[in-house]
Coordinates of C-alpha atoms and ligand atoms in Angstrom, one line a residue:
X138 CA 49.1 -28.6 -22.7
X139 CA 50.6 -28.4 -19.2
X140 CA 49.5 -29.3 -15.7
X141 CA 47.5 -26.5 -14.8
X142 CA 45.6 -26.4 -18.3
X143 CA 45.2 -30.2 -17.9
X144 CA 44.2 -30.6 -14.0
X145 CA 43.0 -27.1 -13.5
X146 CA 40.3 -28.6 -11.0
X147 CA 42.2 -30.3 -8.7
X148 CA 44.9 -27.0 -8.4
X149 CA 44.8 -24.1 -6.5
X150 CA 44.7 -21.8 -9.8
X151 CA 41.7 -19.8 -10.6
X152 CA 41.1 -17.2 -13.5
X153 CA 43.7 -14.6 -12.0
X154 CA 46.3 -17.5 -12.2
X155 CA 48.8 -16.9 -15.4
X156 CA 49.0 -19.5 -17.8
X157 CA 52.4 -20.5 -17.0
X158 CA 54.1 -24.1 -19.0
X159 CA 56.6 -25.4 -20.6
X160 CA 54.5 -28.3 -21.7
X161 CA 55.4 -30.6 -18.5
X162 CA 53.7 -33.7 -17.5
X163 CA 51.9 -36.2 -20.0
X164 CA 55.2 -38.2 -19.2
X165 CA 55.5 -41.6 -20.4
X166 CA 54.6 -45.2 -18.3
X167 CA 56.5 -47.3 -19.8
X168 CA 56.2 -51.5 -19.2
X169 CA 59.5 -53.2 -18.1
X170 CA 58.9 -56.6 -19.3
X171 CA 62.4 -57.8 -17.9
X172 CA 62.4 -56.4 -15.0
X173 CA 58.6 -57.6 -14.6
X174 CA 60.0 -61.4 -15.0
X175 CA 62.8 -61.1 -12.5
X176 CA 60.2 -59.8 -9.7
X177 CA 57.3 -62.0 -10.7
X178 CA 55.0 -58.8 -11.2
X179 CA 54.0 -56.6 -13.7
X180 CA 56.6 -53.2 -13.1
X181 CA 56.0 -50.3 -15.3
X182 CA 58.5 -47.0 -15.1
X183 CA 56.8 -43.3 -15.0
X184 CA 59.4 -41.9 -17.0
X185 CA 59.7 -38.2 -15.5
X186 CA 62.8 -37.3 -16.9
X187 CA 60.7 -36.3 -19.9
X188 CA 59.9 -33.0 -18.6
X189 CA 60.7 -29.9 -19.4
X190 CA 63.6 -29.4 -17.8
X191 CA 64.3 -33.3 -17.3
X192 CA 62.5 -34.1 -13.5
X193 CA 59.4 -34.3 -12.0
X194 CA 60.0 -31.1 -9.8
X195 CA 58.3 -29.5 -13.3
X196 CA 54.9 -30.4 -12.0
X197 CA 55.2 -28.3 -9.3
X198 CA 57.7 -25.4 -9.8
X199 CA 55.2 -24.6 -13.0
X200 CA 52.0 -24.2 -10.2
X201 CA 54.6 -22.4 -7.6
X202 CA 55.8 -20.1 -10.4
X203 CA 52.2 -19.3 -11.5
X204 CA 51.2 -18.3 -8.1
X205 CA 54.1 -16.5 -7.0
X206 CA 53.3 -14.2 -10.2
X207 CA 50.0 -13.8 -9.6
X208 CA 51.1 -13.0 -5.9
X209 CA 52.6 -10.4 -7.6
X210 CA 56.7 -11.9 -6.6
X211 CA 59.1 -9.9 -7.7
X212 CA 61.6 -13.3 -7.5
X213 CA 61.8 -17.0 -5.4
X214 CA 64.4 -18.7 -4.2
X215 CA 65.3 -22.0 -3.4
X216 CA 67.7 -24.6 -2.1
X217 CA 68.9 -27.4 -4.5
X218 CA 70.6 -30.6 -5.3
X219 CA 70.4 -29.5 -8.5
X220 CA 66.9 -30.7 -9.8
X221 CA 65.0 -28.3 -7.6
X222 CA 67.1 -25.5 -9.3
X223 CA 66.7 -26.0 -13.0
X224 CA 63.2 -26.3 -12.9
X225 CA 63.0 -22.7 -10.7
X226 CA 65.3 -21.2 -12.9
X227 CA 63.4 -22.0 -16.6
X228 CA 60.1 -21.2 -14.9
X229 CA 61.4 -18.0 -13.4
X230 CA 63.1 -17.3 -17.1
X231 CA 59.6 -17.9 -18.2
X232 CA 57.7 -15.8 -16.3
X233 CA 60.1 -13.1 -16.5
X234 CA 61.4 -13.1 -12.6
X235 CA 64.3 -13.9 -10.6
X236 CA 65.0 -17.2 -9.2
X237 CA 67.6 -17.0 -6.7
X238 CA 69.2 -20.4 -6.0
X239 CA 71.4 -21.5 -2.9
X240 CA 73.4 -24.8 -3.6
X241 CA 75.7 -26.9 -1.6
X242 CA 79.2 -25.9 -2.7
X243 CA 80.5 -28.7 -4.9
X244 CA 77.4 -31.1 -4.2
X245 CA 75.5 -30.4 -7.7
X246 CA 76.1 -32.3 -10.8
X247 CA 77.6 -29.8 -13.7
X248 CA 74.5 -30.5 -16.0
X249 CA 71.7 -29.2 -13.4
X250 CA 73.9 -26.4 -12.4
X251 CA 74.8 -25.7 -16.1
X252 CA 71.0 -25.5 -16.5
X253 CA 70.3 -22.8 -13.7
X254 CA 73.0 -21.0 -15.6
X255 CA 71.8 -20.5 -19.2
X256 CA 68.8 -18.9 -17.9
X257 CA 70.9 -16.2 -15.8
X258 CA 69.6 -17.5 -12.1
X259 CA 71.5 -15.9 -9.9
X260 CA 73.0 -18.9 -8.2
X261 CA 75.3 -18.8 -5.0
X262 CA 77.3 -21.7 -3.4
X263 CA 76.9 -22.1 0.0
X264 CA 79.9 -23.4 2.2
X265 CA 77.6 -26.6 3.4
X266 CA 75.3 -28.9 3.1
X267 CA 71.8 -29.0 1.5
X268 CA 70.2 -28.6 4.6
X269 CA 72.0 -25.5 5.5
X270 CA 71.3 -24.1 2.1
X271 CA 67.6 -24.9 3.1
X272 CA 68.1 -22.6 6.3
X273 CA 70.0 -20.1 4.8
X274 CA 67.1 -19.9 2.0
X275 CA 64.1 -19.5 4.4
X276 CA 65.8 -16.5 5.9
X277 CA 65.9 -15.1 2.9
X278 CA 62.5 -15.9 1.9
X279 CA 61.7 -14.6 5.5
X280 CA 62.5 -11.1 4.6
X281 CA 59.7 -11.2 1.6
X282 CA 62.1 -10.1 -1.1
X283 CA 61.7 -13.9 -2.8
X284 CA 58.5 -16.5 -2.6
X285 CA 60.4 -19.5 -1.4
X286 CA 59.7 -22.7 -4.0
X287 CA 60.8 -25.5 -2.5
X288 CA 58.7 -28.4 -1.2
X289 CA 57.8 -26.4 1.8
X290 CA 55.5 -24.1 -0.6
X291 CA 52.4 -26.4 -0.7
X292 CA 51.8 -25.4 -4.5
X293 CA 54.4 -27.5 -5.0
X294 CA 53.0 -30.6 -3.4
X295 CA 50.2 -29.5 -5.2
X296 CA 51.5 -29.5 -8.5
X297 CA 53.1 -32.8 -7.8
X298 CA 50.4 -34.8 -7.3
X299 CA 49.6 -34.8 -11.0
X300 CA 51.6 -37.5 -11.5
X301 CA 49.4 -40.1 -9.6
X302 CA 46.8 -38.5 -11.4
X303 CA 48.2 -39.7 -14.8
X304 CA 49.4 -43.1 -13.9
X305 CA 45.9 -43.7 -12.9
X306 CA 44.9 -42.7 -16.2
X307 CA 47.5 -44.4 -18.1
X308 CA 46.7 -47.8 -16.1
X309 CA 43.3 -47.7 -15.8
X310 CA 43.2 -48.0 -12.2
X311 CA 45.8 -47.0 -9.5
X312 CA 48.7 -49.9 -9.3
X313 CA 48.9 -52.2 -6.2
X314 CA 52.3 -50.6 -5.4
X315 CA 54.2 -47.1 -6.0
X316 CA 58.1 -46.8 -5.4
X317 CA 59.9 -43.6 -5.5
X318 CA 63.1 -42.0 -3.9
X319 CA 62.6 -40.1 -0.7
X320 CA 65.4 -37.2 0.1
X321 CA 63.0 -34.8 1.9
X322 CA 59.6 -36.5 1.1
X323 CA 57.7 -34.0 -0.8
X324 CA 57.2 -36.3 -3.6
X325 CA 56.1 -38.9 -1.2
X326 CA 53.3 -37.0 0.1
X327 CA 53.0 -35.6 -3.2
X328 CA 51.7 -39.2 -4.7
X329 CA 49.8 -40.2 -1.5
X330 CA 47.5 -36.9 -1.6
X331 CA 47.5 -37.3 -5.2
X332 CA 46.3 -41.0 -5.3
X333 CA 43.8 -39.8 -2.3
X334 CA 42.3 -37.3 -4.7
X335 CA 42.0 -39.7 -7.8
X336 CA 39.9 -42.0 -5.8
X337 CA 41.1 -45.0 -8.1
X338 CA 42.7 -46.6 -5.1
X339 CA 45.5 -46.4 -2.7
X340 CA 48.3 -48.4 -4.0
X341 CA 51.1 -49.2 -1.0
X342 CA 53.7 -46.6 -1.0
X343 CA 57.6 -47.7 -1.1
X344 CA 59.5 -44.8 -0.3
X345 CA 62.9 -45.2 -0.2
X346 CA 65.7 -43.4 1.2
X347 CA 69.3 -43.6 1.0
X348 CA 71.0 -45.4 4.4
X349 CA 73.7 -43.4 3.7
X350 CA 71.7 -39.9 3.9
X351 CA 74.5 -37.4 4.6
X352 CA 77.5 -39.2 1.9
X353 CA 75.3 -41.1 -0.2
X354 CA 76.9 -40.9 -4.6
X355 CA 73.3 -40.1 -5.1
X356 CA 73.5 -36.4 -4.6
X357 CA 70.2 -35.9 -5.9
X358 CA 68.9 -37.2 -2.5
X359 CA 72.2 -36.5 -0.3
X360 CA 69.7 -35.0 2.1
X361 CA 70.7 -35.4 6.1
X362 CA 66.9 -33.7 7.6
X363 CA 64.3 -34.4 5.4
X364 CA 62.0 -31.4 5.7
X365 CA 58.6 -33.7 5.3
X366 CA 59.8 -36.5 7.8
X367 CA 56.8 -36.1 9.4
X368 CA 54.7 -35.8 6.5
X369 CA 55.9 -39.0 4.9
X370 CA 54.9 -40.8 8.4
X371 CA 51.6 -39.8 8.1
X372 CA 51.4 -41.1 4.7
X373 CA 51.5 -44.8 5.6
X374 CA 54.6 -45.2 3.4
X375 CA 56.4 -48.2 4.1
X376 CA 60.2 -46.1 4.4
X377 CA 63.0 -48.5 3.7
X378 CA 66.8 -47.9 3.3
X379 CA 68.4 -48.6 -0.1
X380 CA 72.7 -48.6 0.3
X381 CA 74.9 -47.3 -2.7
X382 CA 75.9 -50.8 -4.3
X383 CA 71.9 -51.6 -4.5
X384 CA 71.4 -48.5 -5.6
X385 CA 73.8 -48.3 -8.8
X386 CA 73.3 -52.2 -9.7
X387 CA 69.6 -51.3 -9.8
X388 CA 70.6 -47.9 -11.9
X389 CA 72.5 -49.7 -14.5
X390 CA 69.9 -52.3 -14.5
X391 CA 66.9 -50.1 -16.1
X392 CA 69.4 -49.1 -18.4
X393 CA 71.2 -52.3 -19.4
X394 CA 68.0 -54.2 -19.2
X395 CA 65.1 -51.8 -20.2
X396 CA 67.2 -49.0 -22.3
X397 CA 66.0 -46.5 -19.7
X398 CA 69.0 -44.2 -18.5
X399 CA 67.8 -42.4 -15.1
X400 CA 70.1 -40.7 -12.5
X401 CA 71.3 -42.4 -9.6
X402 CA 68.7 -41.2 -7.0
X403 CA 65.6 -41.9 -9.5
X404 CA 66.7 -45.9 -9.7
X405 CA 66.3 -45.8 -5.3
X406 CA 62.8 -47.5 -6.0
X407 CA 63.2 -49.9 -8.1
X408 CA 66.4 -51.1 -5.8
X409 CA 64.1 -51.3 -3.0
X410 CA 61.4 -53.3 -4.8
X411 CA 64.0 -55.8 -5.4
X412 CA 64.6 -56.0 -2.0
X413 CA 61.6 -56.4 -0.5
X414 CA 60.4 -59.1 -2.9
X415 CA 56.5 -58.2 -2.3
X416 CA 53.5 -60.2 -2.9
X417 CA 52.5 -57.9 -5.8
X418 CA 50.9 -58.0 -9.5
X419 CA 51.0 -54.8 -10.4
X420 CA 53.8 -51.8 -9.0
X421 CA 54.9 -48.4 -10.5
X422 CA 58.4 -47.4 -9.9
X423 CA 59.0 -43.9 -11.0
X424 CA 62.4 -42.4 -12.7
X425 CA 62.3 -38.7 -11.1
X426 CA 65.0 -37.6 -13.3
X427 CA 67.1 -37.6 -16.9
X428 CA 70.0 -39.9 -16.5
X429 CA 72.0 -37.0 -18.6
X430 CA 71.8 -34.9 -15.5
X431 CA 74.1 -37.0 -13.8
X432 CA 76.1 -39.3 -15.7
X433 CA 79.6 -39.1 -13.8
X434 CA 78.9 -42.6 -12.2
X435 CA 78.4 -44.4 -15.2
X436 CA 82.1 -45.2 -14.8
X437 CA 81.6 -47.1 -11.3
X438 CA 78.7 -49.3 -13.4
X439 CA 79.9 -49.9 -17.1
X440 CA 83.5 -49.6 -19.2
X441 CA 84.5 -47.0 -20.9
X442 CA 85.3 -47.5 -24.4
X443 CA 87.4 -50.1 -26.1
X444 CA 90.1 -48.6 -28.2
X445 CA 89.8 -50.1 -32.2
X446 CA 92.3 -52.8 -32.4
X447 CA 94.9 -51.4 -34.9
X448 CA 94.3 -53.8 -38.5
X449 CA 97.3 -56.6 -38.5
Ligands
F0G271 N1 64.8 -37.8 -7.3 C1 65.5 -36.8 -7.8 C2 66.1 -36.9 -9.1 C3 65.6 -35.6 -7.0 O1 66.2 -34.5 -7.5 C4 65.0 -35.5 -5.7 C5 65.1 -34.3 -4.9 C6 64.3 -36.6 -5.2 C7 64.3 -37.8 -6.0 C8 63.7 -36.7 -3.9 O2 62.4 -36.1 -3.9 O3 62.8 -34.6 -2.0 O4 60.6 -34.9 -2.9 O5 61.7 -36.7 -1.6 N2 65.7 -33.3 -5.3 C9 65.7 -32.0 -4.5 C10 66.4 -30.9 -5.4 C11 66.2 -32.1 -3.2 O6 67.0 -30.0 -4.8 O7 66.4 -31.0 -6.6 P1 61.8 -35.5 -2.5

């Protein structure tokens, strides 16, 4: 049914909101049983990668979208590691506007970009880094043409926080623990407000970030200035720095030993659970993203294909 159908009350939507979706949310929380027995706890995976357009930035592009309609936006824009993008263009497609997007030249895996693309986004490379394309896309938004839709719109954060909704639902109660990637923290705030609002309790927050910020081969979360640094500080997260190897051996570990094929970035939390070894029963760690997004570094994890030995 969608996130604003589902959580209207907890959403800043009200009867002159459009009823925008493309069925997002409802994602699955799926029980790790392997992974549970190598960290002594009980891990389940909240599987975003199911949505629409394969991450959790569904959640809240669909409420940013709906508002910047009923605003009565003409267009928004964003900047993007390529998740960020895909979701603005389909919702933009959707609601019949423009989404311009501002990427870092040569920074965004082919899928996400090839997913901005079918929808006709108009979609410029910018000679830089993410966070110039986040600078170069708040002047734009400055001049009013475009509603800007990334984390910095709070409808976003808003949106997000349906996640902690659900996994409070699907558990019963809120876990002890929640791990997640952190490139610019909205997510990170995202769950916090959202756990805050579900009054189930307030699991410990593990956000974890990339040491390698500016270079890291997770370009998901090749962020160098997170935008909600602050934010995530008031949170109460406990912020800890995941490096490359950890990162892909705990990538091709959901996959090899759960069957669960995330990208890089999304596999940043459980590679920081498994450092931190924490006196736990019960943790969340959730997948941000569709593994098919990004699948150029499967060949740094697993071989490629043995050739058929010819017969004789
Ligand atoms: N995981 C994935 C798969 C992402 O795409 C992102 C951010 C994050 C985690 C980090 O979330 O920024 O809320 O801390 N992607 C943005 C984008 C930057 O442009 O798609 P955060």
């Amino acid at each position: 049914m969608g996130v604003i159908a589902r959580w209207r009350e907890y959403l800043p939507v009200g009867p002159e909101t459009p009823e925008l979706t493309l069925g997002e949310g409802d994602t699955p929380l799926v029980h790790a049983p392997r992974l549970s027995e190598q960290l002594g706890l009980d891990l389940y995976l909240k599987v975003e990668g199911a949505n629409p357009t394969g991450s959790f930035k569904d959640r809240g592009m669909v409420v940013a979208v709906a508002k910047a309609l009923e605003d009565g936006a003409r267009g928004v824009v964003c900047a993007s590691t390529g998740n960020t993008a895909a979701s603005a263009a389909a919702y933009a497609a959707r609601a019949g506007i423009e989404a311009l997007i501002l990427h870092p030249a040569g920074a965004v895996a082919g899928p996400k970009l090839a997913q901005a693309r079918i929808t006709g986004a108009n979609i410029v490379a910018i000679d830089g880094s993410f966070d110039d394309s986040l600078r170069a896309c708040l002047a734009v938004a400055e001049s009013g043409s475009h509603v800007l839709v990334n984390s910095l719109n709070p409808n976003r954060i808003e949106g997000q926080k349906t996640a902690a909704f659900e996994i409070c639902e699907q558990l019963g109660r809120a876990p002890q623990l929640l791990a997640l990637p952190y490139g610019g923290g909205g997510n990170t705030v995202a769950y916090a407000a959202g756990f805050a609002d579900a009054r189930r309790g307030l699991p410990r927050i593990v956000s974890a970030e990339s040491t390698q910020r500016a270079t890291t081969v997770a370009s998901a979360i090749r962020i160098s200035e997170p935008v909600h640094r602050n934010d995530v500080e008031g949170t109460g997260a406990t912020v800890v720095g995941v490096g490359d190897d950890e990162l892909l051996e705990a990538w091709s570990e959901l996959a090899r030993l759960e069957g669960l094929f995330c990208e890089p970035a999304s596999a940043a939390g459980y590679a920081a659970l498994k450092r931190l070894r924490l006196d736990v029963d019960l943790a969340v760690c959730v997948l941000t993203g569709n593994g098919l997004k990004d699948p150029a570094l499967v060949d740094a994890v697993a071989p490629a294909d043995q050739a058929l030995e010819a017969a004789s």
